[in-house]
PDB file of C-alpha atoms in Angstrom:
ATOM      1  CA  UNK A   1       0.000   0.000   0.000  1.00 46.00           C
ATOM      2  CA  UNK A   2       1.421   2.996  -1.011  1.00 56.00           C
ATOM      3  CA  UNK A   3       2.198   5.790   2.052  1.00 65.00           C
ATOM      4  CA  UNK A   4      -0.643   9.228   1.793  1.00 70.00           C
ATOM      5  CA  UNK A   5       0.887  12.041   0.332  1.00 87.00           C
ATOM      6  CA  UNK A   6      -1.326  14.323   2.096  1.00 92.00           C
ATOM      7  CA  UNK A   7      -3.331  14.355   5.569  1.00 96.00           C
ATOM      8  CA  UNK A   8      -4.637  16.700   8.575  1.00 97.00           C
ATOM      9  CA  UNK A   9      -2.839  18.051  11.696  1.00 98.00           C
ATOM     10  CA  UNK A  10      -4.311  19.624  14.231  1.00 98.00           C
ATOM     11  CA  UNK A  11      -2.166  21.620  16.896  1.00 95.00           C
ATOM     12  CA  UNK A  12      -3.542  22.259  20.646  1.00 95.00           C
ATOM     13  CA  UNK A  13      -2.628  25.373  22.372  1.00 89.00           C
ATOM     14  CA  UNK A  14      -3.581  26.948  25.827  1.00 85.00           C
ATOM     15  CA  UNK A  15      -4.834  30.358  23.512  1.00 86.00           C
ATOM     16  CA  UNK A  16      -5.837  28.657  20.011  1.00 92.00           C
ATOM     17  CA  UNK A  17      -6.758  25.328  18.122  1.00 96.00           C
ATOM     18  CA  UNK A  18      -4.832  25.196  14.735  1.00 96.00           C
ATOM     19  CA  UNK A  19      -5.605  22.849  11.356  1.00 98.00           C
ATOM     20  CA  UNK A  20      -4.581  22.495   8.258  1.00 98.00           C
ATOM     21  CA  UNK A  21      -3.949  19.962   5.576  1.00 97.00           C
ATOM     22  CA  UNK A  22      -0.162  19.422   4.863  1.00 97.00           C
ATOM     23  CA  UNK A  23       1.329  17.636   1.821  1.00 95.00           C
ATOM     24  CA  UNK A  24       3.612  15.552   3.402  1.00 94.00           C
ATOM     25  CA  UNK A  25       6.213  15.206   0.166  1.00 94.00           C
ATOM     26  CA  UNK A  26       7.236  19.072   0.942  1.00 95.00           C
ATOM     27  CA  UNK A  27       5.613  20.073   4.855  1.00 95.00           C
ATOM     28  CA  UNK A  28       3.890  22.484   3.336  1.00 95.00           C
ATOM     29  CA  UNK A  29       0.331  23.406   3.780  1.00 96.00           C
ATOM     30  CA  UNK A  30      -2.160  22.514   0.909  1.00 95.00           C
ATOM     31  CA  UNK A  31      -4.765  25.606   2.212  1.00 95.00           C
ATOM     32  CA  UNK A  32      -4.700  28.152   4.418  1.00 96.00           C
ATOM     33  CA  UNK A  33      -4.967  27.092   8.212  1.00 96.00           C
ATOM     34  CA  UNK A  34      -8.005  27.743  10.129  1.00 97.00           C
ATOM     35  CA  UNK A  35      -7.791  28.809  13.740  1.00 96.00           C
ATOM     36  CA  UNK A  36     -10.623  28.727  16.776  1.00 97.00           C
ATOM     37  CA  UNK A  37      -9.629  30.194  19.968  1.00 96.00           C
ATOM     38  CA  UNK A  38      -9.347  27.796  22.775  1.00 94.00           C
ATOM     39  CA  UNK A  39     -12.469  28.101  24.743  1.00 94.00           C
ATOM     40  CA  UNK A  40     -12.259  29.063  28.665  1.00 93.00           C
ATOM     41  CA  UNK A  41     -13.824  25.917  29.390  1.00 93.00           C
ATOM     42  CA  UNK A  42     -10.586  23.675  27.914  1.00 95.00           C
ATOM     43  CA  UNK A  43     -12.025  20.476  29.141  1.00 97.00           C
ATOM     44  CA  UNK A  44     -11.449  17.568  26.935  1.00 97.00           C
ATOM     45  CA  UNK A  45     -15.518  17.578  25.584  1.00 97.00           C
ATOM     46  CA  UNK A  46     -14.566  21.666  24.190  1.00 97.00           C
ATOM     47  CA  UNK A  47     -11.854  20.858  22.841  1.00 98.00           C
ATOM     48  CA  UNK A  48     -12.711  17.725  21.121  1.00 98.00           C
ATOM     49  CA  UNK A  49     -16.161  19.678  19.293  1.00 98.00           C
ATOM     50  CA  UNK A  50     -13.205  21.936  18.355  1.00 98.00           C
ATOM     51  CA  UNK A  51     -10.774  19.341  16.827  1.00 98.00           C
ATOM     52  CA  UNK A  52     -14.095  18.187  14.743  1.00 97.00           C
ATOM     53  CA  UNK A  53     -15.188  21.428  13.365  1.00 97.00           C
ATOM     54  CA  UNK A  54     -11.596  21.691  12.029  1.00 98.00           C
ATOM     55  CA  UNK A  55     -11.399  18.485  10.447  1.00 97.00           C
ATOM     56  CA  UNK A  56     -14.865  19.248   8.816  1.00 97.00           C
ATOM     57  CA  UNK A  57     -13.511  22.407   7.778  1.00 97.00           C
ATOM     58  CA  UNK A  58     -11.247  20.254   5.258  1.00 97.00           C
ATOM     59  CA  UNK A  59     -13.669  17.891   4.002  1.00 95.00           C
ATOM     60  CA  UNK A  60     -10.939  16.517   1.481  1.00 92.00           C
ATOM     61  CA  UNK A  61      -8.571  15.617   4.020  1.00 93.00           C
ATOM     62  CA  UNK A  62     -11.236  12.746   4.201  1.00 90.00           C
ATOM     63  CA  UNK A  63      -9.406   8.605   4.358  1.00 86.00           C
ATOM     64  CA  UNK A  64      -5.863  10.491   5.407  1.00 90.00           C
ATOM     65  CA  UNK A  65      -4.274  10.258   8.253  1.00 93.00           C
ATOM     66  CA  UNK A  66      -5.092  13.070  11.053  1.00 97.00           C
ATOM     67  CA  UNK A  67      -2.715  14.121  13.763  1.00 97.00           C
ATOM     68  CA  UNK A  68      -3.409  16.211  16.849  1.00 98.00           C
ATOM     69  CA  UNK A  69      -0.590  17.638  19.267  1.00 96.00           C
ATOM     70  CA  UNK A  70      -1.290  18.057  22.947  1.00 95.00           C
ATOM     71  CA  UNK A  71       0.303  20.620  25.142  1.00 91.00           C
ATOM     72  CA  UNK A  72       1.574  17.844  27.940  1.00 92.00           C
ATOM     73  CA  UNK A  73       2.825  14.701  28.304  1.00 95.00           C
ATOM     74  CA  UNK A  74       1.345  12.076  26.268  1.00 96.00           C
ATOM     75  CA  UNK A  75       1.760   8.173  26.532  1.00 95.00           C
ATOM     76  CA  UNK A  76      -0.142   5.856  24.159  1.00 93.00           C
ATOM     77  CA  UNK A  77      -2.471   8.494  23.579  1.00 95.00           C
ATOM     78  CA  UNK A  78      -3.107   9.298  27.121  1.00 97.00           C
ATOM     79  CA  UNK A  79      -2.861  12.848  28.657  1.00 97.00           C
ATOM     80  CA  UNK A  80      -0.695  12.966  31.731  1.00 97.00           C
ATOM     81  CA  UNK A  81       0.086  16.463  32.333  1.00 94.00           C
ATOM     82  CA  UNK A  82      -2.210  19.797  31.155  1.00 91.00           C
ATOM     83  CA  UNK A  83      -0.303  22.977  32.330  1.00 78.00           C
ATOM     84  CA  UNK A  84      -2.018  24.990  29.837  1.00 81.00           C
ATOM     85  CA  UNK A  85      -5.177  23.464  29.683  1.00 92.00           C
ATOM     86  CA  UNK A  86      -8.156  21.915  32.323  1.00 94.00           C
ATOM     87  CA  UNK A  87      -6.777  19.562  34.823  1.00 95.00           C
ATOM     88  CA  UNK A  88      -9.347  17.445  33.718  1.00 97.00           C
ATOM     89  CA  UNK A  89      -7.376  16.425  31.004  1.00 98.00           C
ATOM     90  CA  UNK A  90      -5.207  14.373  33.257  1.00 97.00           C
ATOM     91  CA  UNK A  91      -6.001  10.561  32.746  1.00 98.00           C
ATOM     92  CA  UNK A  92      -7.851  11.429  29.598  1.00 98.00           C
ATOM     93  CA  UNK A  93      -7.557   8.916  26.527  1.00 98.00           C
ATOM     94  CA  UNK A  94      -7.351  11.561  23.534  1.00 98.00           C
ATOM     95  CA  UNK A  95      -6.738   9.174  21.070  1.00 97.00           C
ATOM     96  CA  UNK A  96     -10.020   7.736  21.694  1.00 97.00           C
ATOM     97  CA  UNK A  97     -11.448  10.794  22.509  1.00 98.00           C
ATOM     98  CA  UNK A  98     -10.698  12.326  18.923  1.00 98.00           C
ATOM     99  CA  UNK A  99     -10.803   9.613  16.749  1.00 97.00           C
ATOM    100  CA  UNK A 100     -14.332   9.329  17.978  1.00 97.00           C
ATOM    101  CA  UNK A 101     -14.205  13.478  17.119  1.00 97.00           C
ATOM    102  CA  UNK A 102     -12.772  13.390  13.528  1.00 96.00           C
ATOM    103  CA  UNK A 103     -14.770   9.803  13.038  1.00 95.00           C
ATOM    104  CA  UNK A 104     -11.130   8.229  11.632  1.00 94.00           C
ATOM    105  CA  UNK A 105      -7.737   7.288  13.768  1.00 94.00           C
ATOM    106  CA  UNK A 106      -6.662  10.220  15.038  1.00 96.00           C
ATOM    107  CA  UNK A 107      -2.563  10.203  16.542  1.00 96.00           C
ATOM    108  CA  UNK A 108      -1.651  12.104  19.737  1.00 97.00           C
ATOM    109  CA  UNK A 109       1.767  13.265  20.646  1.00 96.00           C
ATOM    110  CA  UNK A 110       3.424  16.389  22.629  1.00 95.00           C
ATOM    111  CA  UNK A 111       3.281  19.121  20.769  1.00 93.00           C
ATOM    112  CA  UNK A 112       7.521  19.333  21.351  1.00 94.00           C
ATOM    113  CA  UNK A 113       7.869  16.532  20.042  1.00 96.00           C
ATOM    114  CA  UNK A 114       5.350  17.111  16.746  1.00 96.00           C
ATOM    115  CA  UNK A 115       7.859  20.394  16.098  1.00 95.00           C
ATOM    116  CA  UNK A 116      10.897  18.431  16.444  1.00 96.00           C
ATOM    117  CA  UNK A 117       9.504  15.609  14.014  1.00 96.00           C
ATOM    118  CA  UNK A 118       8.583  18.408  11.564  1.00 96.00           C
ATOM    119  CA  UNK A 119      12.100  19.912  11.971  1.00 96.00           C
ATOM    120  CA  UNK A 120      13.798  16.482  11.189  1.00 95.00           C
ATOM    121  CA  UNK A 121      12.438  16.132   8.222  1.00 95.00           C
ATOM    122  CA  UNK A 122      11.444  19.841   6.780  1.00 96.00           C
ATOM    123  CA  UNK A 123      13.787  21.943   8.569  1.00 96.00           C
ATOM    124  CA  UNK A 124      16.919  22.912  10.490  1.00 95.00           C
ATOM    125  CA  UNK A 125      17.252  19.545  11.663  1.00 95.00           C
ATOM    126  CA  UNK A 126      17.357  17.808   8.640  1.00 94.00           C
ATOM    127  CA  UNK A 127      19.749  15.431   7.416  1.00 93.00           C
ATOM    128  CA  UNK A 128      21.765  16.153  10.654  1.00 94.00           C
ATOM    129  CA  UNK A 129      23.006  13.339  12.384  1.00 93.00           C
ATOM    130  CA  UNK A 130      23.367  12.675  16.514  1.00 96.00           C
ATOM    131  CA  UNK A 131      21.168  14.312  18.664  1.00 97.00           C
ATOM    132  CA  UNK A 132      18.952  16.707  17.904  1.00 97.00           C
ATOM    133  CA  UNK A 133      17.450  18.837  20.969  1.00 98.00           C
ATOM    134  CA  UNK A 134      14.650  21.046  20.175  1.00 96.00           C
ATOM    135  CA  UNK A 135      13.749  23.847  22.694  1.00 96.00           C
ATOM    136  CA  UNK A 136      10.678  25.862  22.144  1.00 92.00           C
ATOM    137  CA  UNK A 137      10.360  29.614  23.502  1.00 93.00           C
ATOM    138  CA  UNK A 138       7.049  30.688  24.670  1.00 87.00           C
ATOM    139  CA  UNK A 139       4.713  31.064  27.924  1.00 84.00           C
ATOM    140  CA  UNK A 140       7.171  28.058  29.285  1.00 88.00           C
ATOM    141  CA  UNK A 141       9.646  26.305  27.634  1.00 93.00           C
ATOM    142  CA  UNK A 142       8.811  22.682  25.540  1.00 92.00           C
ATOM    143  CA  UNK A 143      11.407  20.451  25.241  1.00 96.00           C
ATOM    144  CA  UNK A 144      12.066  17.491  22.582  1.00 96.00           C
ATOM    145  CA  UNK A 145      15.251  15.024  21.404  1.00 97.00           C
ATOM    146  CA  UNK A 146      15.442  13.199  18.335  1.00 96.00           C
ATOM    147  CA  UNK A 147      18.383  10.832  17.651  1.00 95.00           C
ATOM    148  CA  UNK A 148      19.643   9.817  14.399  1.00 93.00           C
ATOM    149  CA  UNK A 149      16.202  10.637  13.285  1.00 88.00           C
ATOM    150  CA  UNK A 150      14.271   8.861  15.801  1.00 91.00           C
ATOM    151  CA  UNK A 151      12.234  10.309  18.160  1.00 93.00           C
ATOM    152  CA  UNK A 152      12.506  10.299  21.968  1.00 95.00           C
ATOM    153  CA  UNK A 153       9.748  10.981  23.436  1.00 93.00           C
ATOM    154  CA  UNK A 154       8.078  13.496  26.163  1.00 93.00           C
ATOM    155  CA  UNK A 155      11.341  15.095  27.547  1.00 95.00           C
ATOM    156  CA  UNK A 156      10.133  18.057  30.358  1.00 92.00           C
ATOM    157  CA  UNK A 157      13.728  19.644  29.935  1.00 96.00           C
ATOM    158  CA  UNK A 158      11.916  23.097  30.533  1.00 94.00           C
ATOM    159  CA  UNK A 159      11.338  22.100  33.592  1.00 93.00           C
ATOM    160  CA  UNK A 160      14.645  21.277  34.869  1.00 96.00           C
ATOM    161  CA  UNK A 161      16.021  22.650  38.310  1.00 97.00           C
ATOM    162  CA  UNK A 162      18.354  25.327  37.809  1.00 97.00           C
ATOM    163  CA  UNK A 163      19.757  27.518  40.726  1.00 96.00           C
ATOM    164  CA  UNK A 164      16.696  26.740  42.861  1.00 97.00           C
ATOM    165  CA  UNK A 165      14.626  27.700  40.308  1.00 97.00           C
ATOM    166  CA  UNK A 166      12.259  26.069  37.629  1.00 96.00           C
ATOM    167  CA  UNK A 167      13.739  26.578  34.655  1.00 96.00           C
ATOM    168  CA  UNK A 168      11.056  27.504  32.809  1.00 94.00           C
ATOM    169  CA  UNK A 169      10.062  30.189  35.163  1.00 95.00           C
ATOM    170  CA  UNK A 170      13.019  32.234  34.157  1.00 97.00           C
ATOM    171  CA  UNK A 171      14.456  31.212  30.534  1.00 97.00           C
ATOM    172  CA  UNK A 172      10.798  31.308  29.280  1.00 95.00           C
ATOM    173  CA  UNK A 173      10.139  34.103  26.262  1.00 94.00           C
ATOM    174  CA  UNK A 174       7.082  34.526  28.872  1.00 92.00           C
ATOM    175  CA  UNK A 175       9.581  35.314  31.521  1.00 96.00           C
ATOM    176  CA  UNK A 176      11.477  37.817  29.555  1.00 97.00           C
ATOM    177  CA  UNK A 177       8.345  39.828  28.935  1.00 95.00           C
ATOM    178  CA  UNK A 178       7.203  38.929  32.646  1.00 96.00           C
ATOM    179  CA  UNK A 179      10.249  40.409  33.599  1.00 97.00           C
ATOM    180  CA  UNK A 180      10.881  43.400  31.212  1.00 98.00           C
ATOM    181  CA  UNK A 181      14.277  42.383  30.027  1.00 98.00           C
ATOM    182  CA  UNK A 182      15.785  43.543  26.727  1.00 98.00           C
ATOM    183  CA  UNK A 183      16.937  41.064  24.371  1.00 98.00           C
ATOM    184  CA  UNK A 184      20.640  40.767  25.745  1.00 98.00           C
ATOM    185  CA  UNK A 185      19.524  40.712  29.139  1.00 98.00           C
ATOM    186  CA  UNK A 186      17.850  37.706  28.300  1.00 98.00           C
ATOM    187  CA  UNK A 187      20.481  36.294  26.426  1.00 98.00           C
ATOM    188  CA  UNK A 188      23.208  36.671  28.730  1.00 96.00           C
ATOM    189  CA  UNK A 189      21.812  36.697  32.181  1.00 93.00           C
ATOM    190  CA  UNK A 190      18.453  33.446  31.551  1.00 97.00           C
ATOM    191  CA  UNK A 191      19.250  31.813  28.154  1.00 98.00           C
ATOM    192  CA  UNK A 192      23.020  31.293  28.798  1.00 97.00           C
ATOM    193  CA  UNK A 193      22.675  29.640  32.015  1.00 98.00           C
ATOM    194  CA  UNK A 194      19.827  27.170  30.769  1.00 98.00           C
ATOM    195  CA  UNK A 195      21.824  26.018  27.370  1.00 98.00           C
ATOM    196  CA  UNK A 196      24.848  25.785  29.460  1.00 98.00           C
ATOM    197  CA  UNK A 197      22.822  23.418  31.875  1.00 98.00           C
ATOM    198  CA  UNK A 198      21.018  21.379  29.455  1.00 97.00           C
ATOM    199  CA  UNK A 199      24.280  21.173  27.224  1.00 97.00           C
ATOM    200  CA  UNK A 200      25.930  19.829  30.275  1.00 96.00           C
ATOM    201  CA  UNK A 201      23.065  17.362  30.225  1.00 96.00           C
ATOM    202  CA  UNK A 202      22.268  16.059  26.953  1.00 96.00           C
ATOM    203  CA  UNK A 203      25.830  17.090  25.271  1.00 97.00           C
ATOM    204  CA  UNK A 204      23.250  17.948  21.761  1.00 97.00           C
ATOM    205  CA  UNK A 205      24.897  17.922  18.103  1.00 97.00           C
ATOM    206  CA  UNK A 206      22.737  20.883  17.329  1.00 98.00           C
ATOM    207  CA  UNK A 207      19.914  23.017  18.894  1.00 98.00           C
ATOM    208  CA  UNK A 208      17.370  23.989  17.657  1.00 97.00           C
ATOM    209  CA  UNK A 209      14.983  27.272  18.763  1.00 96.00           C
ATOM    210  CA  UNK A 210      11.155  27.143  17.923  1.00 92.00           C
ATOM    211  CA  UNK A 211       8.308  29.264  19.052  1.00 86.00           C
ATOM    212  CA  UNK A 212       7.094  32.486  18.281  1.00 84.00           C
ATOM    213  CA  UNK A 213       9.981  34.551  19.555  1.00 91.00           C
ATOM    214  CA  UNK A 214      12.505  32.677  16.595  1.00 91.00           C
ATOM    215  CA  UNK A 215      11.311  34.766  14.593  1.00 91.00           C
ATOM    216  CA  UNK A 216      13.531  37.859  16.538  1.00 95.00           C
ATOM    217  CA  UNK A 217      16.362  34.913  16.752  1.00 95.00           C
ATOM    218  CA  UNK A 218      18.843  37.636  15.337  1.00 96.00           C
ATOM    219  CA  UNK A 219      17.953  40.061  18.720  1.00 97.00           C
ATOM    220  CA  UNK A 220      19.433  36.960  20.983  1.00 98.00           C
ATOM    221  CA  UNK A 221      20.952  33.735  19.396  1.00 97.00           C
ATOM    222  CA  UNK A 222      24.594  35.345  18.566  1.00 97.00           C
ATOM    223  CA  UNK A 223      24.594  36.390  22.552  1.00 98.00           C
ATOM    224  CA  UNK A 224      24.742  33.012  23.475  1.00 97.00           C
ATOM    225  CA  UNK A 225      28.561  31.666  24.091  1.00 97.00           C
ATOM    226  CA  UNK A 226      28.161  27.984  24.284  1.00 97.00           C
ATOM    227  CA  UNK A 227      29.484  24.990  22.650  1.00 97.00           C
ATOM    228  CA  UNK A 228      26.530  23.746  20.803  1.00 97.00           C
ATOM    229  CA  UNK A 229      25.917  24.815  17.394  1.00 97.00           C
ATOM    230  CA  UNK A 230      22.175  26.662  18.126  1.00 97.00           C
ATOM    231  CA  UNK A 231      19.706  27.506  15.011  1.00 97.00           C
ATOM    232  CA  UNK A 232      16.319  28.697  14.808  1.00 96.00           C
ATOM    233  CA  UNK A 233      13.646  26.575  13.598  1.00 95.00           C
ATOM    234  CA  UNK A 234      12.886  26.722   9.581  1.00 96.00           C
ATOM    235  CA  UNK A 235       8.906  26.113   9.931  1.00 93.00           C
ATOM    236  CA  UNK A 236       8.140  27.894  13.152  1.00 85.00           C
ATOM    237  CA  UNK A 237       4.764  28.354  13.628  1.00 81.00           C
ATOM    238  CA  UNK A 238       3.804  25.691  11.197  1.00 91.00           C
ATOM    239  CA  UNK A 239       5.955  22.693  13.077  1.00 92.00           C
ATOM    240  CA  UNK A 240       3.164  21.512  14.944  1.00 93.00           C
ATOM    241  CA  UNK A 241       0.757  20.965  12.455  1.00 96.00           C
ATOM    242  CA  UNK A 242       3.391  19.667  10.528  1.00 97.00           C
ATOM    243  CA  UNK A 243       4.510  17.485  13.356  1.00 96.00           C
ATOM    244  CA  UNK A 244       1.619  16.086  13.881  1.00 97.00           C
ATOM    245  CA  UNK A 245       0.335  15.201  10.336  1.00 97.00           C
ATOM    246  CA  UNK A 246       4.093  13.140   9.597  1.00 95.00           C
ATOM    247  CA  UNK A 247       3.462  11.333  13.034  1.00 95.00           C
ATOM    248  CA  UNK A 248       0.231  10.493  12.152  1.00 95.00           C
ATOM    249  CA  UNK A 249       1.315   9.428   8.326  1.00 93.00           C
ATOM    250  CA  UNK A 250       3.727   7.583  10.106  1.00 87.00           C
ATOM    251  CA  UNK A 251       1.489   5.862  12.873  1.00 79.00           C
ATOM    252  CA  UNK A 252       3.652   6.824  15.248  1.00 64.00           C
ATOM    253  CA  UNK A 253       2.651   5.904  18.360  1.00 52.00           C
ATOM    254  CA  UNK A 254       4.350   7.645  21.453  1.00 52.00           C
ATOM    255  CA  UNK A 255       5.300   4.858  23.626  1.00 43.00           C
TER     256      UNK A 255
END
C-alpha cells in the first residue's frame, strides 16, 4: 500500500486550536490554516467539538491520516500532564477521545515533540546526524530530542532545576516579557545559564529554537557563548501541524 501524500494536523494550544492539511512530500500546507480560539472551558468535551469542526472544515482531508498535538505529556495516547489546559485532562484517553471526534484514527503526541519531528524532516534539523534537541520559547519552555532521526519521546527539559529555580520560570520568552528584560539581558543573564545546563546534560549535536519569539532569533541567538551549534527553527509556527500530520502518516505511536 502505497504511504498518503497528504493528511490533517491539528495543533492544541492553551490560547488557540490550529488545522490544516499538509502535503507531506514538501511540509507544506495545501490551504490556508483555520484557527478557533481555545475556549475558557478547555475540558477535553470543548476541545474535542473543536478538533471536529476543524477536520470538517477540510472535508478533502477525508481517508488520510489526522494528527493532533497536545500541550503535555502524552503516553499511548493518554494525557498525563495539562499545564495549559483543564486539569481534567489528566487521565484522559485523547486518542479515543478524537478519533471518535474526527470519526477516523486520530494520533496524539506532545506538541515538542510534533515540532521536532517536523524539523527532522522539513527543517533545520534535517539530514543532521546525533542528537537533535529542540527547545521551544514561549509562555514556558517545551522540550524534545530526536536521535539519528528517531524520536525520543516526552522530555520536560523546561522544567529542569536550575539555581533553585524552575527553569522555565526564568528562561521562558514569557519570563522575559514577565520580567521586562531587553533582548541581551535575556540572552546573557536566563538563556546562557539554561543552554549551558542542558548542554551539560544532553551534550546535543545541534539546537534547535522554535516558538514564536525565533522569529527575533537575530535580537538573541549570537549572545549566546556555548558549545553547541544553536539555530532557529525553519517552519516555526507551522511545526506543529506539521509534526503532527508526519506522526500520524507515520502511525507513530508515542510509547
Amino acid at each position: 500500500m502505497s504511504q498518503p501524500t497528504t493528511g490533517l494536523g491539528i495543533d492544541i494550544g492553551g490560547s488557540g486550536i490550529k488545522g490544516a492539511p499538509v502535503d507531506l512530500d514538501s511540509g507544506e500546507f495545501v490551504r490556508e490554516r483555520i484557527k478557533i480560539l481555545t475556549p475558557d472551558d478547555s475540558g477535553p468535551e470543548a476541545v474535542a467539538a473543536i478538533v471536529a469542526q476543524i477536520a470538517e472544515h477540510f472535508p478533502e482531508t477525508l481517508g488520510g491520516p489526522v494528527g493532533v498535538t497536545f500541550p503535555g505529556v502524552v503516553q499511548n495516547g493518554t494525557v498525563h500532564t495539562a499545564a495549559n489546559l483543564d486539569k481534567s485532562w489528566v487521565g484522559t484517553d485523547a486518542r479515543a477521545l478524537f478519533t471518535e471526534a474526527v470519526g477516523r484514527p486520530a494520533r496524539v503526541l506532545n506538541d515538542a515533540d510534533a515540532a521536532a519531528l517536523a524539523e527532522a524532516r522539513y527543517g533545520a534539523a534535517k539530514d543532521v546526524h546525533g542528537t537533535v534537541l529542540m527547545t521551544t520559547l514561549g509562555t514556558g519552555i517545551g522540550t524534545a530530542l530526536v536521535v539519528d532521526g528517531r524520536l525520543v519521546p516526552n522530555t520536560e527539559f523546561g522544567h529542569l532545576e536550575i539555581d533553585g529555580h524552575d527553569a522555565e520560570s526564568r528562561a521562558s520568552s514569557g519570563a522575559k516579557e514577565r520580567d521586562g528584560l531587553s533582548y541581551p539581558e535575556w540572552a546573557n543573564e536566563r538563556l546562557q545559564r539554561y543552554y549551558r545546563v542542558i548542554e551539560d546534560l544532553v551534550w546535543p549535536d545541534l539546537i534547535v529554537v522554535g516558538g514564536g519569539v525565533s522569529r527575533k532569533a537575530h535580537k538573541f541567538l549570537p549572545l549566546l557563548d556555548i558549545r553547541t551549534p544553536i539555530v532557529p527553527a525553519v517552519l516555526r509556527n507551522t511545526a506543529g501541524i506539521v509534526g503532527a500530520t508526519l506522526a500520524a502518516a507515520q502511525g507513530l505511536e508515542v510509547p
